[in-house]
Amino acid sequence: MDNDRLEHDEQFRQEKQVERPITIGEKGQRQWLYPVRLPGHRAQRRKIAAISLIVFYFLTPWLEFSGRPLLRVDVLQGTAYFFGLVLRMQEYNFAFFLFIILALLLFLFTTLFGRIWCGYACPQTVFVDWIIRPIEELLEGKAARRRVFDKQKWTKKKIAIKTLKHGVFIFIALLVANAFLGFFIDPRVILSWIFSPPSRHPIAFGFVMFIAALMYFDLAWFREQFCSFVCPYARFQSALLDAGSPSVVYDKSRGEPRGTKEGSGDCINCSLCVRVCPTGIDIRDGLQLECIQCERCVDACDSVMTNLKRRTGLIKISAPNDFQGKSVAWYLRPRVILYSTLIVLALVFAAFKIGSRDDLALTILRVPSSTYSTLGDGRISNLFNVRGYNSTAEKMMMELEIIQPQNGVEIICPGCQSLIESRREQLSPLIVIFTPHTGISEVKIKAKNGREIFTLPLIQPQ
């Protein structure tokens, strides 16, 4: 273990001499990281959060609320379900507000708690740290043993272990991909598809294979490279943080100069904080975009300080204001006030729009490629399709009425005489009949129990 640590430290010192990520070699090749996994109360906290999120990810597609999916964008039914709220695809404007609110919440949480999303909730971190790496430890051993194992020549044993490991990774990628599909299609339908030939549902099969391939590539090979080179959140996090935002910091005033000689600071330069980092950075060089605030270095440094009977907190979660003695209450910070205000305004506006929408949502479109028909009495008919969605918990009748003009126009809707079940949709032809050459060029229609008025242009002989 000591030799392995010295080898890692020497490699780290050599890599630090050139300005490139530690995961990239001199010739641009991938440099594998073998982060050491150590216990600690922060690690335990992250583990509980990760397990909860994994259970939520795989269980949520099966959960229902009032007989409807808890969280799903059902592409087959054209309906979105969000914790009791039901939205049709035509109501895309509500999705816009939802995304805005979620983005603002992410900004607010980043300002208040730093990159807590990356360290605790990001699927990349959760799956790699709490599924993939434990499997590697189970099959190949801990970090030091895996480093040695990867450098050994290929033998039957090594081939068997690697084959088993990647087979498990592929299985996990398929599970993750199918669970992801469950947020868009009823999982009971997906189960029936799994046990049927792929030729019956080629689009869904191709989608799952594509997602599974991406997941396998990411979890088995790309890993921390995603955080370092791809993730956009790491790039714009600096714009979201202020002097009161917490982050992982190294107390240089206390730790420098490093070493074990008399007069040295508390940092003994053991590099344990580097060896546990899943992205391979040295937090002692300051905050870097690769830092995902997983707090592993905090647990590692605290364990060293405890063994040396020194005060913990050499590496800790803190804000720049705390070091300068300028701490400001969170509710007085400008960014917090701005994000909170925008969230409240977005919520109020979205609630108003949802509350004021019609109980019966209508969509009226002309039948494709249709123009007009001449009836036996000389009148003209135009054909439309009317789609009604009952957003209430009760049955509703889709009754239409003409708003303008009051005379000279008649509508026939065969399907409007039947009740629409709760949270269900009904499609019916709509025939508009009028006398030609009377100045009528359009008709305005609405549901008797609705507020939205539809203006339908009419086609007639010239």
mmCIF file of N, CA, C and O in Angstrom, residues 20-83:
data_model
loop_
_atom_site.group_PDB
_atom_site.id
_atom_site.type_symbol
_atom_site.label_atom_id
_atom_site.label_comp_id
_atom_site.label_asym_id
_atom_site.label_seq_id
_atom_site.Cartn_x
_atom_site.Cartn_y
_atom_site.Cartn_z
ATOM 1 N N ARG A 20 -2.306 20.283 -17.838
ATOM 2 C CA ARG A 20 -3.312 19.428 -18.462
ATOM 3 C C ARG A 20 -4.000 18.655 -17.354
ATOM 4 O O ARG A 20 -3.439 18.444 -16.272
ATOM 5 N N PRO A 21 -5.235 18.206 -17.593
ATOM 6 C CA PRO A 21 -5.939 17.416 -16.577
ATOM 7 C C PRO A 21 -5.170 16.150 -16.247
ATOM 8 O O PRO A 21 -4.507 15.562 -17.113
ATOM 9 N N ILE A 22 -5.257 15.719 -15.016
ATOM 10 C CA ILE A 22 -4.524 14.531 -14.585
ATOM 11 C C ILE A 22 -5.027 13.275 -15.279
ATOM 12 O O ILE A 22 -4.326 12.266 -15.343
ATOM 13 N N THR A 23 -6.233 13.327 -15.840
ATOM 14 C CA THR A 23 -6.790 12.159 -16.526
ATOM 15 C C THR A 23 -6.323 12.049 -17.972
ATOM 16 O O THR A 23 -6.701 11.109 -18.667
ATOM 17 N N ILE A 24 -5.508 13.013 -18.425
ATOM 18 C CA ILE A 24 -4.997 12.996 -19.791
ATOM 19 C C ILE A 24 -3.482 12.863 -19.754
ATOM 20 O O ILE A 24 -2.791 13.651 -19.097
ATOM 21 N N GLY A 25 -2.941 11.870 -20.477
ATOM 22 C CA GLY A 25 -1.505 11.641 -20.512
ATOM 23 C C GLY A 25 -0.795 12.589 -21.461
ATOM 24 O O GLY A 25 -1.408 13.446 -22.115
ATOM 25 N N GLU A 26 0.525 12.431 -21.556
ATOM 26 C CA GLU A 26 1.331 13.315 -22.391
ATOM 27 C C GLU A 26 0.928 13.245 -23.860
ATOM 28 O O GLU A 26 1.011 14.229 -24.586
ATOM 29 N N LYS A 27 0.520 12.074 -24.309
ATOM 30 C CA LYS A 27 0.152 11.890 -25.710
ATOM 31 C C LYS A 27 -1.363 11.937 -25.921
ATOM 32 O O LYS A 27 -1.869 11.522 -26.956
ATOM 33 N N GLY A 28 -2.067 12.432 -24.930
ATOM 34 C CA GLY A 28 -3.516 12.552 -25.051
ATOM 35 C C GLY A 28 -4.281 11.299 -24.698
ATOM 36 O O GLY A 28 -5.498 11.254 -24.857
ATOM 37 N N GLN A 29 -3.596 10.262 -24.206
ATOM 38 C CA GLN A 29 -4.275 9.023 -23.887
ATOM 39 C C GLN A 29 -4.981 9.134 -22.526
ATOM 40 O O GLN A 29 -4.644 9.979 -21.710
ATOM 41 N N ARG A 30 -5.934 8.264 -22.323
ATOM 42 C CA ARG A 30 -6.698 8.247 -21.073
ATOM 43 C C ARG A 30 -5.834 7.751 -19.927
ATOM 44 O O ARG A 30 -5.161 6.733 -20.022
ATOM 45 N N GLN A 31 -5.826 8.497 -18.836
ATOM 46 C CA GLN A 31 -5.140 8.096 -17.615
ATOM 47 C C GLN A 31 -6.205 7.701 -16.588
ATOM 48 O O GLN A 31 -7.001 8.531 -16.165
ATOM 49 N N TRP A 32 -6.196 6.443 -16.201
ATOM 50 C CA TRP A 32 -7.218 5.946 -15.286
ATOM 51 C C TRP A 32 -6.971 6.433 -13.867
ATOM 52 O O TRP A 32 -5.831 6.509 -13.408
ATOM 53 N N LEU A 33 -8.066 6.754 -13.196
ATOM 54 C CA LEU A 33 -8.007 7.114 -11.784
ATOM 55 C C LEU A 33 -8.501 5.946 -10.942
ATOM 56 O O LEU A 33 -9.400 5.212 -11.352
ATOM 57 N N TYR A 34 -7.911 5.809 -9.777
ATOM 58 C CA TYR A 34 -8.315 4.756 -8.849
ATOM 59 C C TYR A 34 -8.579 5.408 -7.490
ATOM 60 O O TYR A 34 -7.787 5.271 -6.541
ATOM 61 N N PRO A 35 -9.676 6.150 -7.365
ATOM 62 C CA PRO A 35 -9.940 6.851 -6.105
ATOM 63 C C PRO A 35 -10.176 5.883 -4.954
ATOM 64 O O PRO A 35 -10.917 4.903 -5.074
ATOM 65 N N VAL A 36 -9.522 6.168 -3.862
ATOM 66 C CA VAL A 36 -9.671 5.354 -2.657
ATOM 67 C C VAL A 36 -11.009 5.694 -2.003
ATOM 68 O O VAL A 36 -11.382 6.857 -1.897
ATOM 69 N N ARG A 37 -11.722 4.669 -1.584
ATOM 70 C CA ARG A 37 -13.007 4.862 -0.910
ATOM 71 C C ARG A 37 -12.812 4.693 0.591
ATOM 72 O O ARG A 37 -12.451 3.622 1.063
ATOM 73 N N LEU A 38 -13.041 5.780 1.338
ATOM 74 C CA LEU A 38 -12.870 5.764 2.784
ATOM 75 C C LEU A 38 -14.204 6.039 3.470
ATOM 76 O O LEU A 38 -15.044 6.766 2.941
ATOM 77 N N PRO A 39 -14.394 5.472 4.650
ATOM 78 C CA PRO A 39 -15.634 5.754 5.401
ATOM 79 C C PRO A 39 -15.599 7.152 5.999
ATOM 80 O O PRO A 39 -14.538 7.785 6.101
ATOM 81 N N GLY A 40 -16.732 7.624 6.405
ATOM 82 C CA GLY A 40 -16.843 8.936 7.031
ATOM 83 C C GLY A 40 -18.305 9.317 7.124
ATOM 84 O O GLY A 40 -19.147 8.777 6.402
ATOM 85 N N HIS A 41 -18.614 10.259 8.001
ATOM 86 C CA HIS A 41 -20.034 10.577 8.179
ATOM 87 C C HIS A 41 -20.596 11.289 6.947
ATOM 88 O O HIS A 41 -21.777 11.161 6.632
ATOM 89 N N ARG A 42 -19.753 12.010 6.207
ATOM 90 C CA ARG A 42 -20.220 12.630 4.963
ATOM 91 C C ARG A 42 -20.454 11.572 3.899
ATOM 92 O O ARG A 42 -21.418 11.653 3.127
ATOM 93 N N ALA A 43 -19.573 10.585 3.828
ATOM 94 C CA ALA A 43 -19.760 9.482 2.877
ATOM 95 C C ALA A 43 -21.037 8.713 3.192
ATOM 96 O O ALA A 43 -21.765 8.295 2.279
ATOM 97 N N GLN A 44 -21.308 8.520 4.467
ATOM 98 C CA GLN A 44 -22.538 7.826 4.859
ATOM 99 C C GLN A 44 -23.766 8.631 4.465
ATOM 100 O O GLN A 44 -24.771 8.078 3.995
ATOM 101 N N ARG A 45 -23.662 9.934 4.621
ATOM 102 C CA ARG A 45 -24.771 10.814 4.243
ATOM 103 C C ARG A 45 -25.015 10.753 2.741
ATOM 104 O O ARG A 45 -26.155 10.691 2.284
ATOM 105 N N ARG A 46 -23.945 10.767 1.958
ATOM 106 C CA ARG A 46 -24.067 10.669 0.502
ATOM 107 C C ARG A 46 -24.614 9.303 0.092
ATOM 108 O O ARG A 46 -25.374 9.200 -0.871
ATOM 109 N N LYS A 47 -24.230 8.267 0.813
ATOM 110 C CA LYS A 47 -24.707 6.922 0.504
ATOM 111 C C LYS A 47 -26.219 6.828 0.701
ATOM 112 O O LYS A 47 -26.933 6.257 -0.145
ATOM 113 N N ILE A 48 -26.717 7.381 1.795
ATOM 114 C CA ILE A 48 -28.160 7.361 2.043
ATOM 115 C C ILE A 48 -28.894 8.123 0.957
ATOM 116 O O ILE A 48 -29.931 7.672 0.435
ATOM 117 N N ALA A 49 -28.358 9.289 0.581
ATOM 118 C CA ALA A 49 -28.985 10.075 -0.482
ATOM 119 C C ALA A 49 -28.971 9.312 -1.807
ATOM 120 O O ALA A 49 -29.960 9.301 -2.545
ATOM 121 N N ALA A 50 -27.840 8.652 -2.118
ATOM 122 C CA ALA A 50 -27.712 7.925 -3.383
ATOM 123 C C ALA A 50 -28.678 6.749 -3.443
ATOM 124 O O ALA A 50 -29.340 6.526 -4.473
ATOM 125 N N ILE A 51 -28.774 5.993 -2.364
ATOM 126 C CA ILE A 51 -29.690 4.846 -2.347
ATOM 127 C C ILE A 51 -31.130 5.315 -2.525
ATOM 128 O O ILE A 51 -31.917 4.705 -3.263
ATOM 129 N N SER A 52 -31.470 6.417 -1.864
ATOM 130 C CA SER A 52 -32.829 6.958 -1.995
ATOM 131 C C SER A 52 -33.118 7.363 -3.441
ATOM 132 O O SER A 52 -34.201 7.092 -3.969
ATOM 133 N N LEU A 53 -32.141 7.986 -4.101
ATOM 134 C CA LEU A 53 -32.329 8.422 -5.479
ATOM 135 C C LEU A 53 -32.402 7.240 -6.442
ATOM 136 O O LEU A 53 -33.170 7.258 -7.402
ATOM 137 N N ILE A 54 -31.598 6.207 -6.194
ATOM 138 C CA ILE A 54 -31.633 5.016 -7.052
ATOM 139 C C ILE A 54 -32.997 4.329 -6.942
ATOM 140 O O ILE A 54 -33.598 3.923 -7.944
ATOM 141 N N VAL A 55 -33.499 4.195 -5.708
ATOM 142 C CA VAL A 55 -34.824 3.605 -5.499
ATOM 143 C C VAL A 55 -35.884 4.458 -6.189
ATOM 144 O O VAL A 55 -36.797 3.943 -6.853
ATOM 145 N N PHE A 56 -35.773 5.774 -6.055
ATOM 146 C CA PHE A 56 -36.729 6.686 -6.695
ATOM 147 C C PHE A 56 -36.683 6.521 -8.206
ATOM 148 O O PHE A 56 -37.735 6.496 -8.871
ATOM 149 N N TYR A 57 -35.491 6.397 -8.773
ATOM 150 C CA TYR A 57 -35.339 6.296 -10.226
ATOM 151 C C TYR A 57 -36.012 5.040 -10.774
ATOM 152 O O TYR A 57 -36.726 5.091 -11.778
ATOM 153 N N PHE A 58 -35.786 3.909 -10.110
ATOM 154 C CA PHE A 58 -36.329 2.655 -10.623
ATOM 155 C C PHE A 58 -37.782 2.421 -10.211
ATOM 156 O O PHE A 58 -38.504 1.689 -10.895
ATOM 157 N N LEU A 59 -38.216 3.043 -9.129
ATOM 158 C CA LEU A 59 -39.572 2.794 -8.632
ATOM 159 C C LEU A 59 -40.598 3.789 -9.171
ATOM 160 O O LEU A 59 -41.766 3.434 -9.363
ATOM 161 N N THR A 60 -40.173 5.018 -9.439
ATOM 162 C CA THR A 60 -41.112 6.069 -9.824
ATOM 163 C C THR A 60 -41.982 5.718 -11.031
ATOM 164 O O THR A 60 -43.191 6.010 -11.017
ATOM 165 N N PRO A 61 -41.451 5.118 -12.108
ATOM 166 C CA PRO A 61 -42.328 4.792 -13.248
ATOM 167 C C PRO A 61 -43.517 3.912 -12.882
ATOM 168 O O PRO A 61 -44.521 3.901 -13.603
ATOM 169 N N TRP A 62 -43.434 3.183 -11.750
ATOM 170 C CA TRP A 62 -44.515 2.291 -11.350
ATOM 171 C C TRP A 62 -45.492 2.961 -10.390
ATOM 172 O O TRP A 62 -46.587 2.430 -10.164
ATOM 173 N N LEU A 63 -45.122 4.098 -9.825
ATOM 174 C CA LEU A 63 -45.963 4.735 -8.821
ATOM 175 C C LEU A 63 -47.118 5.499 -9.469
ATOM 176 O O LEU A 63 -46.985 6.048 -10.560
ATOM 177 N N GLU A 64 -48.255 5.532 -8.762
ATOM 178 C CA GLU A 64 -49.435 6.238 -9.250
ATOM 179 C C GLU A 64 -49.973 7.173 -8.173
ATOM 180 O O GLU A 64 -49.746 6.963 -6.974
ATOM 181 N N PHE A 65 -50.657 8.201 -8.632
ATOM 182 C CA PHE A 65 -51.301 9.167 -7.741
ATOM 183 C C PHE A 65 -52.719 9.388 -8.250
ATOM 184 O O PHE A 65 -52.912 9.847 -9.377
ATOM 185 N N SER A 66 -53.705 9.013 -7.445
ATOM 186 C CA SER A 66 -55.121 9.111 -7.828
ATOM 187 C C SER A 66 -55.410 8.354 -9.113
ATOM 188 O O SER A 66 -56.140 8.831 -9.986
ATOM 189 N N GLY A 67 -54.788 7.179 -9.235
ATOM 190 C CA GLY A 67 -55.031 6.347 -10.403
ATOM 191 C C GLY A 67 -54.276 6.747 -11.645
ATOM 192 O O GLY A 67 -54.481 6.176 -12.719
ATOM 193 N N ARG A 68 -53.384 7.745 -11.537
ATOM 194 C CA ARG A 68 -52.589 8.202 -12.675
ATOM 195 C C ARG A 68 -51.107 8.128 -12.328
ATOM 196 O O ARG A 68 -50.745 8.128 -11.149
ATOM 197 N N PRO A 69 -50.237 8.083 -13.345
ATOM 198 C CA PRO A 69 -48.799 8.025 -13.059
ATOM 199 C C PRO A 69 -48.352 9.195 -12.197
ATOM 200 O O PRO A 69 -48.840 10.322 -12.350
ATOM 201 N N LEU A 70 -47.406 8.935 -11.315
ATOM 202 C CA LEU A 70 -46.902 9.997 -10.449
ATOM 203 C C LEU A 70 -46.052 10.986 -11.232
ATOM 204 O O LEU A 70 -46.193 12.208 -11.085
ATOM 205 N N LEU A 71 -45.185 10.468 -12.082
ATOM 206 C CA LEU A 71 -44.279 11.330 -12.849
ATOM 207 C C LEU A 71 -43.977 10.646 -14.184
ATOM 208 O O LEU A 71 -43.251 9.657 -14.231
ATOM 209 N N ARG A 72 -44.546 11.179 -15.251
ATOM 210 C CA ARG A 72 -44.315 10.580 -16.562
ATOM 211 C C ARG A 72 -44.727 11.558 -17.670
ATOM 212 O O ARG A 72 -45.716 12.265 -17.529
ATOM 213 N N VAL A 73 -43.951 11.563 -18.727
ATOM 214 C CA VAL A 73 -44.336 12.255 -19.956
ATOM 215 C C VAL A 73 -44.710 11.160 -20.945
ATOM 216 O O VAL A 73 -43.858 10.626 -21.656
ATOM 217 N N ASP A 74 -45.970 10.804 -20.973
ATOM 218 C CA ASP A 74 -46.435 9.655 -21.755
ATOM 219 C C ASP A 74 -46.527 10.037 -23.231
ATOM 220 O O ASP A 74 -47.440 10.751 -23.650
ATOM 221 N N VAL A 75 -45.559 9.559 -24.019
ATOM 222 C CA VAL A 75 -45.526 9.927 -25.433
ATOM 223 C C VAL A 75 -46.591 9.193 -26.236
ATOM 224 O O VAL A 75 -46.972 9.650 -27.320
ATOM 225 N N LEU A 76 -47.075 8.053 -25.734
ATOM 226 C CA LEU A 76 -48.111 7.324 -26.460
ATOM 227 C C LEU A 76 -49.471 7.990 -26.303
ATOM 228 O O LEU A 76 -50.280 8.000 -27.241
ATOM 229 N N GLN A 77 -49.747 8.542 -25.136
ATOM 230 C CA GLN A 77 -51.027 9.208 -24.893
ATOM 231 C C GLN A 77 -50.963 10.719 -25.085
ATOM 232 O O GLN A 77 -51.986 11.392 -25.063
ATOM 233 N N GLY A 78 -49.740 11.250 -25.253
ATOM 234 C CA GLY A 78 -49.609 12.695 -25.412
ATOM 235 C C GLY A 78 -49.984 13.450 -24.163
ATOM 236 O O GLY A 78 -50.565 14.537 -24.233
ATOM 237 N N THR A 79 -49.646 12.896 -22.997
ATOM 238 C CA THR A 79 -50.025 13.482 -21.710
ATOM 239 C C THR A 79 -48.835 13.471 -20.763
ATOM 240 O O THR A 79 -48.075 12.505 -20.717
ATOM 241 N N ALA A 80 -48.678 14.551 -20.002
ATOM 242 C CA ALA A 80 -47.626 14.647 -19.002
ATOM 243 C C ALA A 80 -48.253 14.619 -17.612
ATOM 244 O O ALA A 80 -49.243 15.313 -17.352
ATOM 245 N N TYR A 81 -47.686 13.803 -16.736
ATOM 246 C CA TYR A 81 -48.162 13.682 -15.351
ATOM 247 C C TYR A 81 -47.043 14.132 -14.425
ATOM 248 O O TYR A 81 -45.917 13.633 -14.501
ATOM 249 N N PHE A 82 -47.355 15.067 -13.550
ATOM 250 C CA PHE A 82 -46.333 15.615 -12.664
ATOM 251 C C PHE A 82 -46.920 15.788 -11.267
ATOM 252 O O PHE A 82 -47.524 16.800 -10.950
ATOM 253 N N PHE A 83 -46.785 14.748 -10.437
ATOM 254 C CA PHE A 83 -47.234 14.778 -9.042
ATOM 255 C C PHE A 83 -48.673 15.295 -8.913
ATOM 256 O O PHE A 83 -48.962 16.221 -8.151
#
